[in-house]
């Protein structure tokens, strides 16, 4: 596809920022607040040959990055072939290819094999050894430290993903300083979302402002200056960016984010519908990008939380999903009763 065709393509598809591709639900850990509740693989996970047309569609959509995640992606015996197929489909190398891992399977040989097929390997670490391993599993802290060394030796960029919760908050500032002093400056702080195994841990949630303050203090301690601002999609009206992210499950189901994975937000399945069609204008993803958080917040009650900058729509929806305000704002979603929802048959959606 020529650049001119790509520009024409953008007229009728939603502008996608990132694609999170869950290649398996299998995991060698059972983290106590995994949003995906990963452990055992799904019985109908996509095969290698099914990913090839998907990678071509992702390349046509031209997101900023594609993130291979799980579960633990390195548990797939064909993960290298998957990563290479994605790189081959990205013919002009406009995508940032990322791989998420818990670190346990990252040996020096595997790190070197990842060179050329991924741009960044992201490992999860939430606290120092005691707190971290009590949540993620025995030996995880040390496994991550080894993985970071192997990745550095192979010349690969690494990023540490930190899930911030009340439980880990006492370690956060010193952990960031520890990593910065080791030369790990690519950090992503993500607030805990009460979904999956964290569904009963809503009281562990930490406000976005707290995370920013801790990061700023830690960065100043190490570098004596203000931490660089995160580069991301510009949003208005307090919009969290929902609709610009794709969350593709191991069986091909597509959802708008990690949190909005209820039936009513299933946008389609790439096994039966091309991803470019699922992302078409006039569909659910398009409607989500047009949501006016300010208008919803004016309804009051728990919906008022949407007035906070950077708030996660999914977290608020979990608390307010029976509100008629959602039906008015998202006509593509039919809420029949709590726990019983289907999608209306409109472009980009399936029943």
Short mmCIF file of C-alpha atoms in Angstrom, two decimals:
data_model
loop_
_atom_site.label_atom_id
_atom_site.label_comp_id
_atom_site.label_asym_id
_atom_site.label_seq_id
_atom_site.Cartn_x
_atom_site.Cartn_y
_atom_site.Cartn_z
CA UNK A 1 0.00 0.00 0.00
CA UNK A 2 1.37 3.38 -1.04
CA UNK A 3 1.54 6.40 1.29
CA UNK A 4 -1.22 8.10 -0.71
CA UNK A 5 -3.49 5.09 -0.16
CA UNK A 6 -2.73 5.16 3.55
CA UNK A 7 -3.85 8.77 3.76
CA UNK A 8 -7.11 7.88 2.01
CA UNK A 9 -7.50 4.90 4.36
CA UNK A 10 -7.36 7.16 7.42
CA UNK A 11 -10.59 8.89 6.32
CA UNK A 12 -12.72 5.87 7.17
CA UNK A 13 -10.94 4.14 10.03
CA UNK A 14 -10.39 5.21 13.62
CA UNK A 15 -6.92 6.57 14.43
CA UNK A 16 -5.39 3.84 16.59
CA UNK A 17 -2.60 4.74 19.02
CA UNK A 18 -1.54 1.30 20.30
CA UNK A 19 -2.38 -2.36 19.74
CA UNK A 20 -2.03 -4.72 22.72
CA UNK A 21 -1.90 -8.24 21.32
CA UNK A 22 -2.44 -10.95 23.94
CA UNK A 23 -0.87 -13.96 22.25
CA UNK A 24 -1.66 -16.36 25.10
CA UNK A 25 -3.34 -16.52 28.48
CA UNK A 26 -0.72 -19.01 29.67
CA UNK A 27 1.59 -17.72 32.39
CA UNK A 28 4.26 -19.17 34.66
CA UNK A 29 3.19 -16.77 37.42
CA UNK A 30 -0.18 -15.98 39.03
CA UNK A 31 0.19 -12.34 40.04
CA UNK A 32 -2.40 -11.39 42.64
CA UNK A 33 -3.73 -8.42 40.64
CA UNK A 34 -3.30 -9.54 37.04
CA UNK A 35 -6.01 -7.74 35.04
CA UNK A 36 -6.14 -10.72 32.65
CA UNK A 37 -6.24 -13.42 35.37
CA UNK A 38 -3.57 -15.18 33.34
CA UNK A 39 -2.48 -18.71 34.15
CA UNK A 40 -3.97 -21.35 31.82
CA UNK A 41 -4.05 -20.91 28.02
CA UNK A 42 -7.42 -20.51 26.33
CA UNK A 43 -8.52 -23.63 24.43
CA UNK A 44 -8.98 -21.69 21.17
CA UNK A 45 -5.90 -19.43 20.99
CA UNK A 46 -4.97 -18.19 17.53
CA UNK A 47 -2.43 -20.11 15.48
CA UNK A 48 0.63 -18.63 13.77
CA UNK A 49 -0.95 -18.65 10.31
CA UNK A 50 -3.97 -16.71 11.62
CA UNK A 51 -1.77 -13.86 12.78
CA UNK A 52 -0.30 -13.10 9.33
CA UNK A 53 -3.38 -11.28 7.89
CA UNK A 54 -3.88 -9.61 11.27
CA UNK A 55 -0.35 -8.17 11.17
CA UNK A 56 -1.05 -6.85 7.67
CA UNK A 57 -4.19 -5.10 8.91
CA UNK A 58 -2.35 -3.65 11.90
CA UNK A 59 0.27 -2.24 9.55
CA UNK A 60 -2.49 -0.62 7.46
CA UNK A 61 -3.95 1.03 10.57
CA UNK A 62 -0.52 2.56 11.32
CA UNK A 63 -0.68 2.73 15.12
CA UNK A 64 2.32 4.07 17.00
CA UNK A 65 3.16 0.72 18.58
CA UNK A 66 2.23 -2.93 18.86
CA UNK A 67 2.73 -4.67 22.20
CA UNK A 68 3.00 -8.46 22.39
CA UNK A 69 1.71 -9.46 25.78
CA UNK A 70 -0.07 -12.26 27.61
CA UNK A 71 0.05 -14.10 29.94
CA UNK A 72 3.72 -14.68 29.29
CA UNK A 73 4.41 -14.41 25.52
CA UNK A 74 7.70 -16.32 25.80
CA UNK A 75 5.72 -19.45 26.73
CA UNK A 76 4.56 -19.68 23.11
CA UNK A 77 6.91 -21.98 21.22
CA UNK A 78 6.39 -19.93 18.06
CA UNK A 79 6.86 -16.49 19.63
CA UNK A 80 9.96 -15.73 17.54
CA UNK A 81 8.08 -16.58 14.32
CA UNK A 82 5.22 -14.35 15.48
CA UNK A 83 7.52 -11.44 16.17
CA UNK A 84 9.28 -11.87 12.82
CA UNK A 85 5.97 -12.06 10.94
CA UNK A 86 4.86 -8.81 12.57
CA UNK A 87 8.16 -7.14 11.66
CA UNK A 88 7.90 -8.37 8.05
CA UNK A 89 4.37 -6.97 7.73
CA UNK A 90 5.62 -3.58 8.95
CA UNK A 91 7.23 -2.97 5.58
CA UNK A 92 8.35 0.62 6.22
CA UNK A 93 9.18 0.07 9.91
CA UNK A 94 6.82 2.76 11.20
CA UNK A 95 5.71 0.73 14.24
CA UNK A 96 7.46 0.37 17.58
CA UNK A 97 7.44 -3.36 18.34
CA UNK A 98 7.30 -4.15 22.06
CA UNK A 99 7.36 -7.39 24.04
CA UNK A 100 6.02 -7.66 27.59
CA UNK A 101 7.52 -10.29 29.90
CA UNK A 102 7.71 -11.14 33.59
CA UNK A 103 11.44 -11.74 33.11
CA UNK A 104 11.71 -15.35 34.27
CA UNK A 105 12.32 -16.79 30.79
CA UNK A 106 14.67 -14.09 29.51
CA UNK A 107 18.06 -15.79 29.17
CA UNK A 108 21.05 -14.28 27.38
CA UNK A 109 20.32 -16.47 24.35
CA UNK A 110 16.68 -15.36 24.21
CA UNK A 111 17.64 -11.70 24.63
CA UNK A 112 20.03 -11.97 21.68
CA UNK A 113 17.39 -13.77 19.59
CA UNK A 114 15.01 -10.83 20.12
CA UNK A 115 17.44 -8.39 18.50
CA UNK A 116 16.01 -7.25 15.17
CA UNK A 117 12.44 -8.44 15.80
CA UNK A 118 11.53 -6.14 18.68
CA UNK A 119 12.47 -2.57 19.53
CA UNK A 120 11.77 -2.73 23.25
CA UNK A 121 11.35 -5.43 25.89
CA UNK A 122 9.20 -4.44 28.86
CA UNK A 123 9.46 -6.25 32.18
CA UNK A 124 7.12 -5.86 35.15
CA UNK A 125 8.39 -4.91 38.60
CA UNK A 126 6.29 -3.29 41.31
CA UNK A 127 8.38 -3.04 44.48
CA UNK A 128 11.51 -4.33 46.19
CA UNK A 129 11.94 -8.05 46.72
CA UNK A 130 9.65 -8.59 49.73
CA UNK A 131 6.55 -6.78 48.54
CA UNK A 132 7.07 -7.55 44.86
CA UNK A 133 7.49 -11.30 45.28
CA UNK A 134 4.55 -11.56 47.69
CA UNK A 135 2.35 -10.29 44.85
CA UNK A 136 4.02 -11.67 41.74
CA UNK A 137 5.69 -14.86 42.93
CA UNK A 138 8.85 -16.02 44.64
CA UNK A 139 12.03 -15.09 42.80
CA UNK A 140 10.41 -12.52 40.52
CA UNK A 141 12.49 -9.55 41.69
CA UNK A 142 15.76 -11.39 41.03
CA UNK A 143 14.48 -12.72 37.69
CA UNK A 144 13.72 -9.18 36.54
CA UNK A 145 17.17 -7.99 37.59
CA UNK A 146 18.78 -10.81 35.58
CA UNK A 147 16.55 -10.08 32.58
CA UNK A 148 17.56 -6.39 32.57
CA UNK A 149 21.24 -7.41 32.52
CA UNK A 150 20.70 -9.86 29.64
CA UNK A 151 18.78 -7.28 27.63
CA UNK A 152 21.45 -4.63 28.19
CA UNK A 153 24.19 -7.07 27.14
CA UNK A 154 22.26 -7.79 23.94
CA UNK A 155 21.92 -4.07 23.22
CA UNK A 156 18.13 -4.08 23.50
CA UNK A 157 16.08 -1.22 24.90
CA UNK A 158 14.27 -2.22 28.08
CA UNK A 159 11.42 -0.62 29.96
CA UNK A 160 10.17 -1.37 33.46
CA UNK A 161 6.41 -1.45 33.93
CA UNK A 162 5.31 -0.59 37.46
CA UNK A 163 1.77 -1.28 38.61
CA UNK A 164 1.22 1.25 41.38
CA UNK A 165 -0.97 0.25 44.30
CA UNK A 166 -1.36 1.21 47.95
CA UNK A 167 0.46 -2.00 48.87
CA UNK A 168 3.55 -1.09 46.80
CA UNK A 169 3.46 2.68 47.30
CA UNK A 170 5.89 2.65 50.30
CA UNK A 171 8.62 1.27 48.00
CA UNK A 172 7.83 3.32 44.91
CA UNK A 173 10.09 6.37 45.23
CA UNK A 174 13.16 4.38 46.33
CA UNK A 175 12.47 1.74 43.67
CA UNK A 176 12.44 4.40 40.95
CA UNK A 177 15.69 5.88 42.29
CA UNK A 178 17.21 2.36 42.38
CA UNK A 179 16.30 1.76 38.73
CA UNK A 180 17.40 5.19 37.53
CA UNK A 181 20.78 4.76 39.18
CA UNK A 182 21.15 1.45 37.33
CA UNK A 183 20.58 3.28 34.04
CA UNK A 184 16.97 2.16 33.56
CA UNK A 185 15.31 5.43 32.59
CA UNK A 186 12.39 4.03 30.60
CA UNK A 187 9.67 3.61 33.19
CA UNK A 188 5.91 3.33 32.88
CA UNK A 189 3.81 3.86 36.01
CA UNK A 190 0.33 2.39 35.70
CA UNK A 191 -2.30 2.67 38.40
CA UNK A 192 -3.88 -0.59 39.50
CA UNK A 193 -7.26 -1.22 37.86
CA UNK A 194 -9.87 -3.22 39.81
CA UNK A 195 -10.43 -5.91 37.16
CA UNK A 196 -9.36 -9.53 36.83
CA UNK A 197 -7.69 -10.73 40.02
CA UNK A 198 -7.72 -7.15 41.29
CA UNK A 199 -11.52 -6.95 41.20
CA UNK A 200 -11.63 -7.12 44.99
CA UNK A 201 -8.79 -4.63 45.48
CA UNK A 202 -10.47 -1.35 44.59
CA UNK A 203 -9.20 0.13 47.85
CA UNK A 204 -5.64 -0.39 46.62
CA UNK A 205 -6.11 2.18 43.84
CA UNK A 206 -3.77 5.19 43.77
CA UNK A 207 -4.60 8.58 42.26
CA UNK A 208 -2.75 9.65 39.11
CA UNK A 209 -1.47 12.76 40.89
CA UNK A 210 0.28 10.67 43.55
CA UNK A 211 2.18 8.70 40.92
CA UNK A 212 3.35 11.87 39.21
CA UNK A 213 4.51 13.40 42.47
CA UNK A 214 6.52 10.31 43.43
CA UNK A 215 8.12 10.10 39.99
CA UNK A 216 9.02 13.79 40.09
CA UNK A 217 10.69 13.46 43.51
CA UNK A 218 12.67 10.38 42.49
CA UNK A 219 13.83 11.90 39.22
CA UNK A 220 14.91 15.07 40.98
CA UNK A 221 16.89 13.04 43.55
CA UNK A 222 18.89 11.36 40.80
CA UNK A 223 19.19 14.03 38.11
CA UNK A 224 18.46 17.26 39.99
CA UNK A 225 15.85 18.29 37.46
CA UNK A 226 12.21 17.83 36.57
CA UNK A 227 11.25 14.49 35.02
CA UNK A 228 10.47 14.66 31.29
CA UNK A 229 6.79 14.79 30.44
CA UNK A 230 5.25 11.69 28.98
CA UNK A 231 4.82 11.90 25.23
CA UNK A 232 1.40 10.62 24.26
CA UNK A 233 -1.81 11.35 22.44
CA UNK A 234 -3.18 14.79 23.16
CA UNK A 235 -6.62 14.55 24.75
CA UNK A 236 -9.30 17.06 25.63
CA UNK A 237 -12.35 17.12 27.87
CA UNK A 238 -10.58 14.82 30.35
CA UNK A 239 -10.68 11.98 27.78
CA UNK A 240 -8.50 9.00 28.74
CA UNK A 241 -7.96 8.01 25.11
CA UNK A 242 -10.41 5.10 25.05
CA UNK A 243 -11.20 4.06 21.48
CA UNK A 244 -7.64 4.75 20.33
CA UNK A 245 -6.30 1.53 21.83
CA UNK A 246 -6.98 -2.04 20.78
CA UNK A 247 -6.92 -4.98 23.14
CA UNK A 248 -6.87 -8.22 21.11
CA UNK A 249 -7.44 -11.42 23.05
CA UNK A 250 -5.71 -14.77 22.31
CA UNK A 251 -8.90 -16.04 20.64
CA UNK A 252 -9.18 -12.96 18.39
CA UNK A 253 -11.80 -10.97 20.32
CA UNK A 254 -11.24 -7.20 20.17
CA UNK A 255 -11.93 -4.77 23.03
CA UNK A 256 -11.13 -1.05 23.38
CA UNK A 257 -8.84 -1.42 26.41
CA UNK A 258 -7.71 -3.73 29.23
CA UNK A 259 -10.59 -2.70 31.49
CA UNK A 260 -13.58 -2.52 29.13
CA UNK A 261 -13.77 -6.24 28.45
CA UNK A 262 -17.44 -6.82 29.23
CA UNK A 263 -19.64 -8.30 26.51
CA UNK A 264 -21.10 -4.93 25.57
CA UNK A 265 -17.66 -3.63 24.57
CA UNK A 266 -16.65 -6.56 22.37
CA UNK A 267 -15.98 -4.87 19.03
CA UNK A 268 -15.63 -8.03 16.95
CA UNK A 269 -13.30 -10.96 16.32
CA UNK A 270 -10.41 -10.86 13.86
CA UNK A 271 -11.01 -14.48 12.87
CA UNK A 272 -14.33 -13.54 11.26
CA UNK A 273 -13.94 -9.81 10.54
CA UNK A 274 -10.85 -7.95 9.26
CA UNK A 275 -9.41 -5.62 11.89
CA UNK A 276 -9.66 -2.70 9.48
CA UNK A 277 -13.43 -3.24 9.33
CA UNK A 278 -13.72 -3.54 13.11
CA UNK A 279 -11.96 -0.17 13.35
CA UNK A 280 -14.24 1.48 10.82
CA UNK A 281 -15.76 4.90 11.36
CA UNK A 282 -19.30 4.74 12.71
CA UNK A 283 -18.55 1.77 14.93
CA UNK A 284 -18.10 1.39 18.66
CA UNK A 285 -14.45 2.46 18.71
CA UNK A 286 -15.34 5.65 16.85
CA UNK A 287 -18.16 6.36 19.32
CA UNK A 288 -15.78 5.91 22.25
CA UNK A 289 -13.32 8.45 20.84
CA UNK A 290 -16.15 10.98 20.58
CA UNK A 291 -17.29 10.58 24.20
CA UNK A 292 -17.47 13.88 26.08
CA UNK A 293 -16.33 13.07 29.59
CA UNK A 294 -17.36 16.52 30.79
CA UNK A 295 -20.98 15.95 29.76
CA UNK A 296 -21.05 12.56 31.43
CA UNK A 297 -19.48 13.97 34.60
CA UNK A 298 -22.21 16.61 34.80
CA UNK A 299 -24.72 13.81 35.47
CA UNK A 300 -23.30 13.69 38.99
CA UNK A 301 -22.84 10.79 41.36
CA UNK A 302 -19.97 8.41 40.59
CA UNK A 303 -20.00 9.70 37.00
CA UNK A 304 -18.52 12.91 38.42
CA UNK A 305 -15.20 11.04 38.67
CA UNK A 306 -14.86 11.53 34.91
CA UNK A 307 -14.08 15.20 35.59
CA UNK A 308 -10.66 14.17 36.90
CA UNK A 309 -7.81 14.53 34.41
CA UNK A 310 -6.51 11.17 33.24
CA UNK A 311 -9.26 9.14 34.91
CA UNK A 312 -9.82 5.64 33.50
CA UNK A 313 -13.24 5.41 31.87
CA UNK A 314 -13.30 1.64 32.41
CA UNK A 315 -12.93 1.99 36.17
CA UNK A 316 -15.79 4.51 36.32
CA UNK A 317 -17.96 2.40 34.04
CA UNK A 318 -17.60 -0.58 36.37
CA UNK A 319 -19.20 1.54 39.10
CA UNK A 320 -21.88 3.22 36.98
CA UNK A 321 -22.73 0.85 34.12
CA UNK A 322 -26.48 0.82 34.89
CA UNK A 323 -26.70 4.60 34.42
CA UNK A 324 -28.90 5.74 31.54
CA UNK A 325 -26.21 8.32 30.72
CA UNK A 326 -24.14 5.58 29.09
CA UNK A 327 -27.04 4.52 26.88
CA UNK A 328 -27.50 8.10 25.74
CA UNK A 329 -23.78 8.66 25.12
CA UNK A 330 -23.08 5.27 23.51
CA UNK A 331 -26.08 4.39 21.34
CA UNK A 332 -24.10 1.46 19.90
CA UNK A 333 -24.25 -0.28 23.27
CA UNK A 334 -27.51 -1.90 24.34
CA UNK A 335 -27.73 -2.44 28.09
CA UNK A 336 -30.64 -4.77 28.69
CA UNK A 337 -29.97 -5.47 32.35
CA UNK A 338 -26.95 -5.63 34.66
CA UNK A 339 -24.75 -8.46 33.45
CA UNK A 340 -26.79 -8.97 30.23
CA UNK A 341 -25.54 -6.87 27.35
CA UNK A 342 -25.11 -7.14 23.62
CA UNK A 343 -23.83 -4.95 20.83
CA UNK A 344 -26.18 -3.45 18.30
CA UNK A 345 -25.37 -4.49 14.74
CA UNK A 346 -23.64 -1.42 13.39
CA UNK A 347 -20.45 -0.95 11.38
CA UNK A 348 -17.44 -2.17 13.26
CA UNK A 349 -19.52 -4.19 15.74
CA UNK A 350 -20.86 -7.73 15.89
CA UNK A 351 -23.62 -9.34 17.89
#
